[in-house]
Coordinates of C-alpha atoms and ligand atoms in Angstrom, one line a residue:
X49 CA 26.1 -43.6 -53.8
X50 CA 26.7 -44.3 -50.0
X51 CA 26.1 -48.2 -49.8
X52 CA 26.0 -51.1 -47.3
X53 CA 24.2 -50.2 -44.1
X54 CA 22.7 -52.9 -42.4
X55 CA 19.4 -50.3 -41.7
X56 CA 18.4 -47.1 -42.8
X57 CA 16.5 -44.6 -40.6
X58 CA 14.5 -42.0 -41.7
X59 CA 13.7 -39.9 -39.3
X60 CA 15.6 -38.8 -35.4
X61 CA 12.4 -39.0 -33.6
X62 CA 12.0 -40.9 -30.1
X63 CA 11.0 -44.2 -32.9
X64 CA 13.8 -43.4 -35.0
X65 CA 16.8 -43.1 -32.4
X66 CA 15.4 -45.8 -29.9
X67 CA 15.5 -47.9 -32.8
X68 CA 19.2 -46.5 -33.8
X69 CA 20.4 -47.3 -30.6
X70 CA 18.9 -50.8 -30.5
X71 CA 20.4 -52.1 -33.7
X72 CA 24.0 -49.8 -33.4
X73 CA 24.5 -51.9 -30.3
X74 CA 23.9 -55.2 -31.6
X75 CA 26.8 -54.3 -34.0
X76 CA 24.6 -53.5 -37.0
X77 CA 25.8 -50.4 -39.6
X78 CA 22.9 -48.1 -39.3
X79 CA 22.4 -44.6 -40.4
X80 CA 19.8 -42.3 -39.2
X81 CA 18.9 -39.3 -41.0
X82 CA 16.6 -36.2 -40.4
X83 CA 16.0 -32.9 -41.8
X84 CA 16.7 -30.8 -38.7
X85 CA 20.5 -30.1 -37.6
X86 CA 21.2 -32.3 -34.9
X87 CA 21.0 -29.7 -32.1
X88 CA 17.1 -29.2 -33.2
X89 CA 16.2 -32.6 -33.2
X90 CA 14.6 -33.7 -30.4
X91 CA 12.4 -30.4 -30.4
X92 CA 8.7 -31.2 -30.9
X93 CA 5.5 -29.8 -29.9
X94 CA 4.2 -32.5 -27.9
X95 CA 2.9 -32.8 -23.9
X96 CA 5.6 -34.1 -22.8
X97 CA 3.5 -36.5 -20.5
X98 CA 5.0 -40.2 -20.4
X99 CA 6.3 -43.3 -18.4
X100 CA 9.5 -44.4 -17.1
X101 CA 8.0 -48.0 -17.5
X102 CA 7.8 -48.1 -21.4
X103 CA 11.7 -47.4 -21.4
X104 CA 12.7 -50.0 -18.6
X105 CA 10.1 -52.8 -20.4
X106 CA 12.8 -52.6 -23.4
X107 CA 15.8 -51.4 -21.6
X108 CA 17.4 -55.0 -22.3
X109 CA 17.0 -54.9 -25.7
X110 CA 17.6 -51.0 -26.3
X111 CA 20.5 -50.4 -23.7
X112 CA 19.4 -47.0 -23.5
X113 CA 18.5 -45.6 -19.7
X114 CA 14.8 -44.8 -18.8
X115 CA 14.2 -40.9 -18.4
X116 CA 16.2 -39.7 -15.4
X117 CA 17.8 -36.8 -13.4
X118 CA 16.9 -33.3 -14.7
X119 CA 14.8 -35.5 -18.0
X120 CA 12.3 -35.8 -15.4
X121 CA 10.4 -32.2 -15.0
X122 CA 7.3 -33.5 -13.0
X123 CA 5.9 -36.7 -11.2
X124 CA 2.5 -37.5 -12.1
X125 CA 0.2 -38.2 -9.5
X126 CA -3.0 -38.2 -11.8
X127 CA -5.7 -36.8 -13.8
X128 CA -8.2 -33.9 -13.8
X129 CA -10.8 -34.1 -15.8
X130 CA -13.4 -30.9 -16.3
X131 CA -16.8 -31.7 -18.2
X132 CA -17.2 -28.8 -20.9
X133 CA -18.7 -26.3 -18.2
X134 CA -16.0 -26.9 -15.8
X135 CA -18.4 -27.7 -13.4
X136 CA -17.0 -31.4 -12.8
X137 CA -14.1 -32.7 -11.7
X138 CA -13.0 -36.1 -12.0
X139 CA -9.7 -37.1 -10.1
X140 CA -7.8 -40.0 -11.7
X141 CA -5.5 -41.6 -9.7
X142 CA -4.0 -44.8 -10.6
X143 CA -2.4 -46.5 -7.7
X144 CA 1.0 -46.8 -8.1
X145 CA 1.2 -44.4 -11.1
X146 CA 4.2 -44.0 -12.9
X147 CA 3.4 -41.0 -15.1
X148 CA 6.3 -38.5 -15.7
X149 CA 6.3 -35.2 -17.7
X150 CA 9.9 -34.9 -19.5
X151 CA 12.1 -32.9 -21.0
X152 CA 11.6 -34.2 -24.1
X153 CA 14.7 -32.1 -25.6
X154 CA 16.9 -33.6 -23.1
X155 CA 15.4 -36.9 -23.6
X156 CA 15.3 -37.1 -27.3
X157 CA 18.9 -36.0 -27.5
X158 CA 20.4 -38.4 -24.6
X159 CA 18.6 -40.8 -27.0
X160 CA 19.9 -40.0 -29.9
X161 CA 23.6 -39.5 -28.0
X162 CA 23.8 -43.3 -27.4
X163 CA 22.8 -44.3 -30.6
X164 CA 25.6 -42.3 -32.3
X165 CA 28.4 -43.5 -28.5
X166 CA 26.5 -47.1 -29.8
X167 CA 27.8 -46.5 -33.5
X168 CA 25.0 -45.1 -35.7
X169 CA 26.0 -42.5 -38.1
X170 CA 23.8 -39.4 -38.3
X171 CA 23.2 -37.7 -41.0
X172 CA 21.4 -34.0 -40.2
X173 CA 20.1 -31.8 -42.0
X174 CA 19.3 -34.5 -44.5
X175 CA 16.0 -34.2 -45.9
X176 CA 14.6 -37.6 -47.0
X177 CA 13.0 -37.8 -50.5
X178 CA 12.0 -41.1 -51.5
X179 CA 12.5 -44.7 -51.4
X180 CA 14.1 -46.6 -54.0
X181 CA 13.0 -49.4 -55.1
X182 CA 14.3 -52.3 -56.8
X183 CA 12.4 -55.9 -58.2
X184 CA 10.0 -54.8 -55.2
X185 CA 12.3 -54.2 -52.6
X186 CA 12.6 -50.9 -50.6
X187 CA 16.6 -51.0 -50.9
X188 CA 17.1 -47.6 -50.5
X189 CA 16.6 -43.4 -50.3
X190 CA 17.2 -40.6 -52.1
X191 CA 17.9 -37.4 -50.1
X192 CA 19.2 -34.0 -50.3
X193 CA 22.6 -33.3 -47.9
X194 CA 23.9 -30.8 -46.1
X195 CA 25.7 -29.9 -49.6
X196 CA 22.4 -29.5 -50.9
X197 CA 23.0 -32.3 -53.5
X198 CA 20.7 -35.3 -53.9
X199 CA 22.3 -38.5 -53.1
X200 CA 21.4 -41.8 -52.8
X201 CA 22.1 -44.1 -49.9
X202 CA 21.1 -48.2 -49.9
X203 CA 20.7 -50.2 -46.8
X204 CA 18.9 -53.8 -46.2
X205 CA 16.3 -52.5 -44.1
X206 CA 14.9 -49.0 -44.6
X207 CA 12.9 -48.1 -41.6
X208 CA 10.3 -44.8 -42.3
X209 CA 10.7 -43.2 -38.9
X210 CA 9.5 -39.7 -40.1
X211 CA 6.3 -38.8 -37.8
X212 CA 3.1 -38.1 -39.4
X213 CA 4.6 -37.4 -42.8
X214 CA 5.4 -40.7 -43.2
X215 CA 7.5 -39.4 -46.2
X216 CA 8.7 -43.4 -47.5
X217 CA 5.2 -45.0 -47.0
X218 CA 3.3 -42.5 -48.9
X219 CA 5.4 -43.1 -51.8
X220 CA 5.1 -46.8 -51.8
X221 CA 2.6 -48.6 -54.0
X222 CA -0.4 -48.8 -51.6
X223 CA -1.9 -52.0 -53.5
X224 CA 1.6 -53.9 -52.8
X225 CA 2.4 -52.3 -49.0
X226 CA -1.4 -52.8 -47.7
X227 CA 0.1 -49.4 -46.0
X228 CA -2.5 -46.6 -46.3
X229 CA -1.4 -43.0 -48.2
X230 CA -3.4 -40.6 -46.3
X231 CA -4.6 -40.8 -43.4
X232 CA -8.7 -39.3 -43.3
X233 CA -9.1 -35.9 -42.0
X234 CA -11.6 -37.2 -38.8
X235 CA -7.9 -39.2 -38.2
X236 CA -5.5 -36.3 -38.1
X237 CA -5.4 -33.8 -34.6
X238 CA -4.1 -30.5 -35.5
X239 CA -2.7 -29.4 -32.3
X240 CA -1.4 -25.9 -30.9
X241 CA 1.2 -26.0 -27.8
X242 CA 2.6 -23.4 -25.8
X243 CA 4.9 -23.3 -22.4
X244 CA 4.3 -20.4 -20.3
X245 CA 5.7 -19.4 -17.3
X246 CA 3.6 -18.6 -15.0
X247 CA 3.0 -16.6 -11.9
X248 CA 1.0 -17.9 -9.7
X249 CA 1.8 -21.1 -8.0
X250 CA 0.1 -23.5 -9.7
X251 CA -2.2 -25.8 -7.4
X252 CA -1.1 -29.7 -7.2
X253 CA 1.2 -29.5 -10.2
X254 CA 1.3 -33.6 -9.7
X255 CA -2.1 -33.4 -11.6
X256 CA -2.4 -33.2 -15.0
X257 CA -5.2 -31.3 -16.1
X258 CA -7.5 -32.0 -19.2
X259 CA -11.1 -30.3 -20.6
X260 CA -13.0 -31.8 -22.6
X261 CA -14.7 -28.1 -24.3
X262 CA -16.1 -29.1 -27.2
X263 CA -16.6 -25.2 -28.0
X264 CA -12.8 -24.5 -27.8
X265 CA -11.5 -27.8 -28.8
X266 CA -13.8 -29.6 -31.1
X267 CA -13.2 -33.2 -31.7
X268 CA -10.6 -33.1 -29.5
X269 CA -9.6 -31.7 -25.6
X270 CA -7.4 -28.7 -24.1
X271 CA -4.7 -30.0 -21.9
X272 CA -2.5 -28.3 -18.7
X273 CA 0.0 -30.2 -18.0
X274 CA 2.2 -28.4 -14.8
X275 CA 5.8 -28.6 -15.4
X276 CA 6.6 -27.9 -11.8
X277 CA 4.6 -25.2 -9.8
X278 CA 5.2 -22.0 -11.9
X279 CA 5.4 -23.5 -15.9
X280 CA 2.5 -25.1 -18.0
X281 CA 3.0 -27.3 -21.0
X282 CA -0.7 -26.1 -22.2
X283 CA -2.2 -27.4 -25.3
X284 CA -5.2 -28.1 -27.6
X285 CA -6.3 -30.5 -30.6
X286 CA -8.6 -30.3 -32.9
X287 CA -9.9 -33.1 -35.2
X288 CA -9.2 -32.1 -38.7
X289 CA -12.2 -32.6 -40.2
X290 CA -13.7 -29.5 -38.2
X291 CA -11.3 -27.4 -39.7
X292 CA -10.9 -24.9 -36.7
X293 CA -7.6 -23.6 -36.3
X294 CA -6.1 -24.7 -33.4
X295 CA -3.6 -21.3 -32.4
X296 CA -6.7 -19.4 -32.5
X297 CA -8.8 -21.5 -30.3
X298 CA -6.1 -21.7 -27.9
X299 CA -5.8 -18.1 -27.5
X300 CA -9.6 -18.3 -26.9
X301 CA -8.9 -20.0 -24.1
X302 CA -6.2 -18.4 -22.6
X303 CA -8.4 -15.5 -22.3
X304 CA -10.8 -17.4 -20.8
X305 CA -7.9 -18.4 -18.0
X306 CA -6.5 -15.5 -17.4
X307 CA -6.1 -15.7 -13.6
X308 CA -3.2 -18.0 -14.6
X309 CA -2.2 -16.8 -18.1
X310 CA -1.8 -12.8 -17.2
X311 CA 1.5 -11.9 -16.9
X312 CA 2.9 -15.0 -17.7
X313 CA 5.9 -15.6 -20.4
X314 CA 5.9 -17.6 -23.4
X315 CA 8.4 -20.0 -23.4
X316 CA 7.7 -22.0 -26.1
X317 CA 5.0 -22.2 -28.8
X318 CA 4.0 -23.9 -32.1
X319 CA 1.7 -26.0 -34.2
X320 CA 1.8 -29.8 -35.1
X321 CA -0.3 -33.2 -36.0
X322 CA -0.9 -36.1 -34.4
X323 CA -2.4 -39.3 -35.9
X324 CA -5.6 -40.3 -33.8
X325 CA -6.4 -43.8 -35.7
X326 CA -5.6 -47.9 -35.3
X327 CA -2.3 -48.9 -36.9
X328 CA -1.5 -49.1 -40.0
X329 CA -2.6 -52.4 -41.2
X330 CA 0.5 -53.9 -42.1
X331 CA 3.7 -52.3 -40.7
X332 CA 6.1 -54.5 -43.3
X333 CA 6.9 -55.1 -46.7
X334 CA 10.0 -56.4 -48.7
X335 CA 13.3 -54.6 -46.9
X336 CA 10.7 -51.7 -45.2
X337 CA 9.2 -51.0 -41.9
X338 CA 7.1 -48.6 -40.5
X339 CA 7.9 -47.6 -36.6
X340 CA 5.9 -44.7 -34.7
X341 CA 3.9 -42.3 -36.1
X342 CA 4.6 -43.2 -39.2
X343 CA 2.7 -46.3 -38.6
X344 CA 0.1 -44.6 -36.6
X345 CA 1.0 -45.9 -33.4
X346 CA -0.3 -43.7 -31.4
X347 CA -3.3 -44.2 -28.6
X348 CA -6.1 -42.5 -30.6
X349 CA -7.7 -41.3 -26.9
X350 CA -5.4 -39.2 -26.0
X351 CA -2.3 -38.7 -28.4
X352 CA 0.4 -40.6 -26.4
X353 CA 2.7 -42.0 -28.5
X354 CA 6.2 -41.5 -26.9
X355 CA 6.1 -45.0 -24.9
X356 CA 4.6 -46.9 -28.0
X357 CA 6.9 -45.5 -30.6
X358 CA 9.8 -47.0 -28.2
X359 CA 8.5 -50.0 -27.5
X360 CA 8.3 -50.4 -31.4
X361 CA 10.9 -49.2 -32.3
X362 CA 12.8 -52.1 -29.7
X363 CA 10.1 -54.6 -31.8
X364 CA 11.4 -53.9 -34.9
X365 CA 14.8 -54.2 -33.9
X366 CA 14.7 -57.5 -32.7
X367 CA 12.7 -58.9 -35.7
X368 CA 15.5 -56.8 -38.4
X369 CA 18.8 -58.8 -35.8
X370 CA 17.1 -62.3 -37.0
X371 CA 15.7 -61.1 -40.2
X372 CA 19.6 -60.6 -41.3
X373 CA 21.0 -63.4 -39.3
X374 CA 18.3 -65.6 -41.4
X375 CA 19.3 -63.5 -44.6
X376 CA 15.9 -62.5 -45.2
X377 CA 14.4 -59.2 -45.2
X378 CA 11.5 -60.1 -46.9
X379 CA 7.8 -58.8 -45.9
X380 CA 7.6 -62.6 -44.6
X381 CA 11.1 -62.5 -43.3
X382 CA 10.3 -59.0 -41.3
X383 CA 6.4 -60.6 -40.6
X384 CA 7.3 -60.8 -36.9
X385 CA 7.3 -57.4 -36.1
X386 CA 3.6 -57.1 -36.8
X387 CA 2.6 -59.9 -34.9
X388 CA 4.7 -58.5 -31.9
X389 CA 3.1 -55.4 -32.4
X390 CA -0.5 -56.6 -33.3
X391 CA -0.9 -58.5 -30.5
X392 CA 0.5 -56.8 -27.7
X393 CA -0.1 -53.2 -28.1
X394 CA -2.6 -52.8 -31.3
X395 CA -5.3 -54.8 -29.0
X396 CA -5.8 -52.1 -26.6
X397 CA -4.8 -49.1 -29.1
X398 CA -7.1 -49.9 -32.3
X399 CA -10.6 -50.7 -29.9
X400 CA -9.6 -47.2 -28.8
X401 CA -10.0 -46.0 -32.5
X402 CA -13.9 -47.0 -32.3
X403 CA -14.8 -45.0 -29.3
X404 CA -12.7 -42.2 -30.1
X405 CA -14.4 -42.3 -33.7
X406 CA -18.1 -42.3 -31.6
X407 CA -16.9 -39.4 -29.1
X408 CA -15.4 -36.7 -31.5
X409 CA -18.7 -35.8 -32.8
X410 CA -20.6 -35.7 -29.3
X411 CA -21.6 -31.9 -28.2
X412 CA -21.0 -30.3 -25.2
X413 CA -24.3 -30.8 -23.9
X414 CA -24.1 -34.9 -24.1
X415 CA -20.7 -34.7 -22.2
X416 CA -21.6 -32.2 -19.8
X417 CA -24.5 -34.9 -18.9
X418 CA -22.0 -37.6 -19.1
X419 CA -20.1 -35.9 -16.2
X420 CA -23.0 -34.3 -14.0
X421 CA -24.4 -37.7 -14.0
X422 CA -21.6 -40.0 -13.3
X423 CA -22.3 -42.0 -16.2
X424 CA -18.4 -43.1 -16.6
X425 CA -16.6 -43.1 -13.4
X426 CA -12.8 -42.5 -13.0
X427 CA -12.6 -45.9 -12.8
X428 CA -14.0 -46.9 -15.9
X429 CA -11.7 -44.3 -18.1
X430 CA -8.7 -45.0 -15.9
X431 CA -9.2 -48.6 -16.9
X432 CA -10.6 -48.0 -20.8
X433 CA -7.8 -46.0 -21.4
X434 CA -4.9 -48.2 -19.9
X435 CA -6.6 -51.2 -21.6
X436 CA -9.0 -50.2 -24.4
X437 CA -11.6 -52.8 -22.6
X438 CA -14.0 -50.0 -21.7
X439 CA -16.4 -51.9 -18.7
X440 CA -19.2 -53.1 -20.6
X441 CA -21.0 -53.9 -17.3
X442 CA -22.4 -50.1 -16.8
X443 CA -24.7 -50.5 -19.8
X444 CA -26.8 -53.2 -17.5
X445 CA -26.1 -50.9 -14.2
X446 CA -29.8 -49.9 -14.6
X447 CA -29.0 -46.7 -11.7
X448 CA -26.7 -45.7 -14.1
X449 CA -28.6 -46.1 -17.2
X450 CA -31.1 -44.6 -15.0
X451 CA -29.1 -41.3 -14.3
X452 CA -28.9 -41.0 -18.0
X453 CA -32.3 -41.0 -19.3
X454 CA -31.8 -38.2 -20.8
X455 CA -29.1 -39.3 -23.2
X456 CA -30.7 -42.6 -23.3
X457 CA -30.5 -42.9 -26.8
X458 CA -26.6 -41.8 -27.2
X459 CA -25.9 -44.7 -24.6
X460 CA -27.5 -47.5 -26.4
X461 CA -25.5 -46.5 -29.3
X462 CA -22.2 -47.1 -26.7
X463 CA -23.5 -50.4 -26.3
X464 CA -23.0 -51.0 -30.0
X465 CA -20.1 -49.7 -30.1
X466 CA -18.6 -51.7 -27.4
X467 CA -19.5 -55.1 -28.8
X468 CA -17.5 -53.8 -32.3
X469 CA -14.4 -53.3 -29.9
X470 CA -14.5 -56.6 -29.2
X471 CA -15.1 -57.7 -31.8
X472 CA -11.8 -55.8 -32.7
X473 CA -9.9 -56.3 -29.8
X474 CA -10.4 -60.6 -31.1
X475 CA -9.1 -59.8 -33.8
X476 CA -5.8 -58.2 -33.3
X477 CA -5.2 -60.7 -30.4
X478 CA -5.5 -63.3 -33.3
X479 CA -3.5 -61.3 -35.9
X480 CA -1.8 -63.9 -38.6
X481 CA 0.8 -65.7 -38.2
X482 CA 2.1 -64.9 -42.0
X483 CA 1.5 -63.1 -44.8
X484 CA -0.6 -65.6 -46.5
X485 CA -3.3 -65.1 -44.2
X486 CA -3.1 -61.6 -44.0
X487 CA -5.8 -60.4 -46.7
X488 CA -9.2 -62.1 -44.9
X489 CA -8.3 -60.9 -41.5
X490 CA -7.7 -57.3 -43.2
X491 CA -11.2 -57.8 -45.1
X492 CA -12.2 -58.4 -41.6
X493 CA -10.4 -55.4 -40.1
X494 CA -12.2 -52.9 -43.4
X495 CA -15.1 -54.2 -42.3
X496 CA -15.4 -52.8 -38.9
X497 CA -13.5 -49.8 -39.4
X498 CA -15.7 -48.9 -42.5
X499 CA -12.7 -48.1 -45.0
Ligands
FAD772 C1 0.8 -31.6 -29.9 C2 1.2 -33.0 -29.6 C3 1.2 -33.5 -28.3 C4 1.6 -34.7 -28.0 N1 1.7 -35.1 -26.7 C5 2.1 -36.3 -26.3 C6 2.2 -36.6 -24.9 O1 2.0 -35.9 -24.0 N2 2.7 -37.9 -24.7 C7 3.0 -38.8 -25.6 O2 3.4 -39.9 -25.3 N3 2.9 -38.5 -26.9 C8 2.5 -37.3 -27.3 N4 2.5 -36.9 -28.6 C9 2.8 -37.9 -29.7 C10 4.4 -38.1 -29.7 O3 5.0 -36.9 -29.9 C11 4.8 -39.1 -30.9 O4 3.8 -40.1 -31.0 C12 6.1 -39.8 -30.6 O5 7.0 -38.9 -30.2 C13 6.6 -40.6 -31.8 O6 7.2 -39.8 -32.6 P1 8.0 -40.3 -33.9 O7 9.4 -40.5 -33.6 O8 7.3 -41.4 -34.6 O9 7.9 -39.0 -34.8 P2 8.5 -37.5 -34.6 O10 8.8 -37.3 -33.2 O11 7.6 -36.6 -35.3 O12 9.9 -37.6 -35.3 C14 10.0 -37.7 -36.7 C15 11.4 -37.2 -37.1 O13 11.5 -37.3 -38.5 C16 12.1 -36.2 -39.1 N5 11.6 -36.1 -40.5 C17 10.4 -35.9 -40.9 N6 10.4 -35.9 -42.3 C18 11.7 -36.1 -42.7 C19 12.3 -36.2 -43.9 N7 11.7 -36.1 -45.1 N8 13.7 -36.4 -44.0 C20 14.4 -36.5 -42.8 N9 13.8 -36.4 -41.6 C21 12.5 -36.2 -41.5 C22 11.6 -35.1 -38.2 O14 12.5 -34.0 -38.2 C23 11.6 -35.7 -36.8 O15 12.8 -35.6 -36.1 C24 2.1 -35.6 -29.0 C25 2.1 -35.2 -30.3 C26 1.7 -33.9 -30.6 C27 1.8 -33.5 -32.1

């Protein structure tokens, strides 16, 4: 039995390091274990697509540097968007943008580098079985080593940094955690990445591309995100619950883009999930926390979940440094962390949840119409997106109700749907202050979301 760390990580991730970094250099004893061998981790089928400005918001607290040098592949300029014909474009272009695509290997592992210079100790190739539990405390993990032995490691915090699997919080008593086991299958994005190198020059590689083919990518969009003029990060998700298979739909659509795709060289490919939900309800109980996908924090509109997971991660941190300064690592004593994390990010993220849950099922044809007829501008998803408030003034812009007549009856069911993001968005702003009151504003939460 390996005893007496302050925290225990599960899981090398972006949430998992940022948050071994953050604690190692407030002096705490942390170890931070993954499956992979430590010169895999840090490889992940992802976009790639993310912002210096979520690292330097928690830079003070995390001590680790924003992406920089040769992390940094490609500025972001902004968005295209192509309706499902790919007869519209709309160009997003925030002013002032700060979108970056990374290097997420070189990232991840700079990351995980200064939590192990900041003291952490790593344990790879460690694969993570279960919690243990003791008088209903998470006070430790069993896992299988490098030797191939099970062993048994016990820590005052246990932290379930394992992405999607969340392999800790599905094994905790659901009734006790308020922590949900599986997530539902209209919940889950099975996704299919590749980098290819290209030949052609690619046009205005500052723009990230995405289509919104409900054919291809049902439930879901392709992406092309240009990693400089002559690679693509190109992807595609599809919601679970339509059961396509997202490698095979993607190679229907590199056929269909051949004029980039011929000739070009696979760099890079593979298959993984992201969670497209609100939070989990509760991200605490006695000695356990939830950070990053694990927790589903990730912005159910488009996937990102890089900048959340870190700015988590530095949450939980701070809330675990007074939690053991106050000797008390109890769901009340950890509460903190979820009204950080309610209230700041969950208000935009969790609204977000509503209108992706009224989009996914919309055909072709309604979106198509959505574009030809300018019934969301730029503006209005630029904005939606950056702040889940999606402008409810459109639904009186009688032109624009006008130019829709035609889906009429799909836009007065938007207008529904906005007043229950409010209604959400309240909420979360108001998130309890402690546990006790925890249970009506959940019944509250169920309520909207339809559990
Ligand atoms: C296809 C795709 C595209 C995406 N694109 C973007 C994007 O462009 N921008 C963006 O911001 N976000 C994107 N995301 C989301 C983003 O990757 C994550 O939200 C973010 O990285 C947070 O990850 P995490 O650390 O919580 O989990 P992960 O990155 O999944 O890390 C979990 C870690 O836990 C380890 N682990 C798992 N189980 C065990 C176990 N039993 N024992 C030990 N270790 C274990 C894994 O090896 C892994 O290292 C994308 C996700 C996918 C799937």
């Amino acid at each position: 039995m390996t005893t007496n760390y302050d925290v225990v990580i599960t899981g090398a991730g972006t949430a998992g390091s940022m948050a071994a970094a953050a604690l190692a250099n407030k002096g705490l004893k942390v170890a931070l274990l993954d499956r992979q061998p430590k010169e895999k981790i840090g490889v992940k089928i992802c976009g790639d697509a993310t912002s210096g400005e979520h690292f330097k918001r928690i830079q003070d607290i995390t001590k680790v540097d924003p992406p920089k040098g040769d992390e940094v592949i490609q500025k972001v300029a902004g968005a295209w968007l192509y309706s499902p014909d790919r007869e519209v474009k709309l160009e997003l272009v925030e002013e002032g943008g700060t979108g970056i695509i990374i290097d997420r290997f070189k990232l991840g592992m700079r990351i995980l580098d200064n939590a192990i210079d900041f003291g952490a100790e790593l344990f790879d190739e460690s694969m993570v079985k279960e919690p243990i539990i003791t008088d209903d405390y998470v006070t430790g993990i069993k896992y299988r080593g490098k030797d191939k032995n099970i062993h048994e490691m016990t820590g005052k915090v246990i932290i379930d940094a394992s992405g999607i699997i969340g392999v800790l919080r599905t094994k905790l008593n659901p009734n006790k955690t308020f922590m949900d086991l599986e997530l539902a299958p209209k919940d889950v994005c099975n996704c299919y990445r590749e980098i290819r190198d290209v030949e052609p020059e690619i046009e205005s590689p500052e723009f990230i591309r995405l289509i919104f083919d409900q054919d291809v990518a049902k439930g879901g969009y392709i992406w092309e995100f240009p990693r400089g003029p002559h690679s693509m990060n190109a992807g595609l998700g599809v919601m679970r619950i339509n059961k396509m298979n997202p490698h095979k739909q993607f190679d229907v659509f590199i056929e269909q883009r051949k004029e980039l795709y011929e000739n070009s060289k696979l760099v890079h490919g593979g298959a993984w999930r992201v969670p497209l939900r609100r939070p989990q309800d509760n991200l605490v109980w006695n000695g356990f926390m939830l950070i990053g996908d694990s927790g589903t924090q990730v912005k159910p509109t488009d996937g990102g979940g890089i900048g959340i997971s870190v700015n988590a991660a530095a949450m939980a941190s701070k809330t675990i440094v007074s939690a053991l300064e106050n000797d008390n690592v109890s769901m009340d004593g950890l509460w903190d962390y979820n009204v950080q994390f309610m209230r700041s990010i969950a208000p935009i993220n969790a609204p977000l949840a509503i209108m992706k849950d009224f989009v996914i099922p919309l055909p072709s044809s309604i979106l198509n119409e959505i574009f030809h007829k300018e019934i969301l501008t730029g503006d209005d998803l630029l904005y939606g997106n950056a702040s889940g408030n999606i402008s409810s003034g459109f639904m009186v812009n009688l032109v624009r109700a006008w130019r829709g007549k035609r889906i009429l009856g799909t836009l007065f069911k938007f207008r529904g749907i906005l007043k229950q993001m409010d209604r959400a968005r309240t909420l979360y702003e108001n998130f309890p202050d402690n546990s006790e009151d925890f249970q009506p504003w959940r019944s509250e939460i169920m309520n909207i979301y339809g559990d």
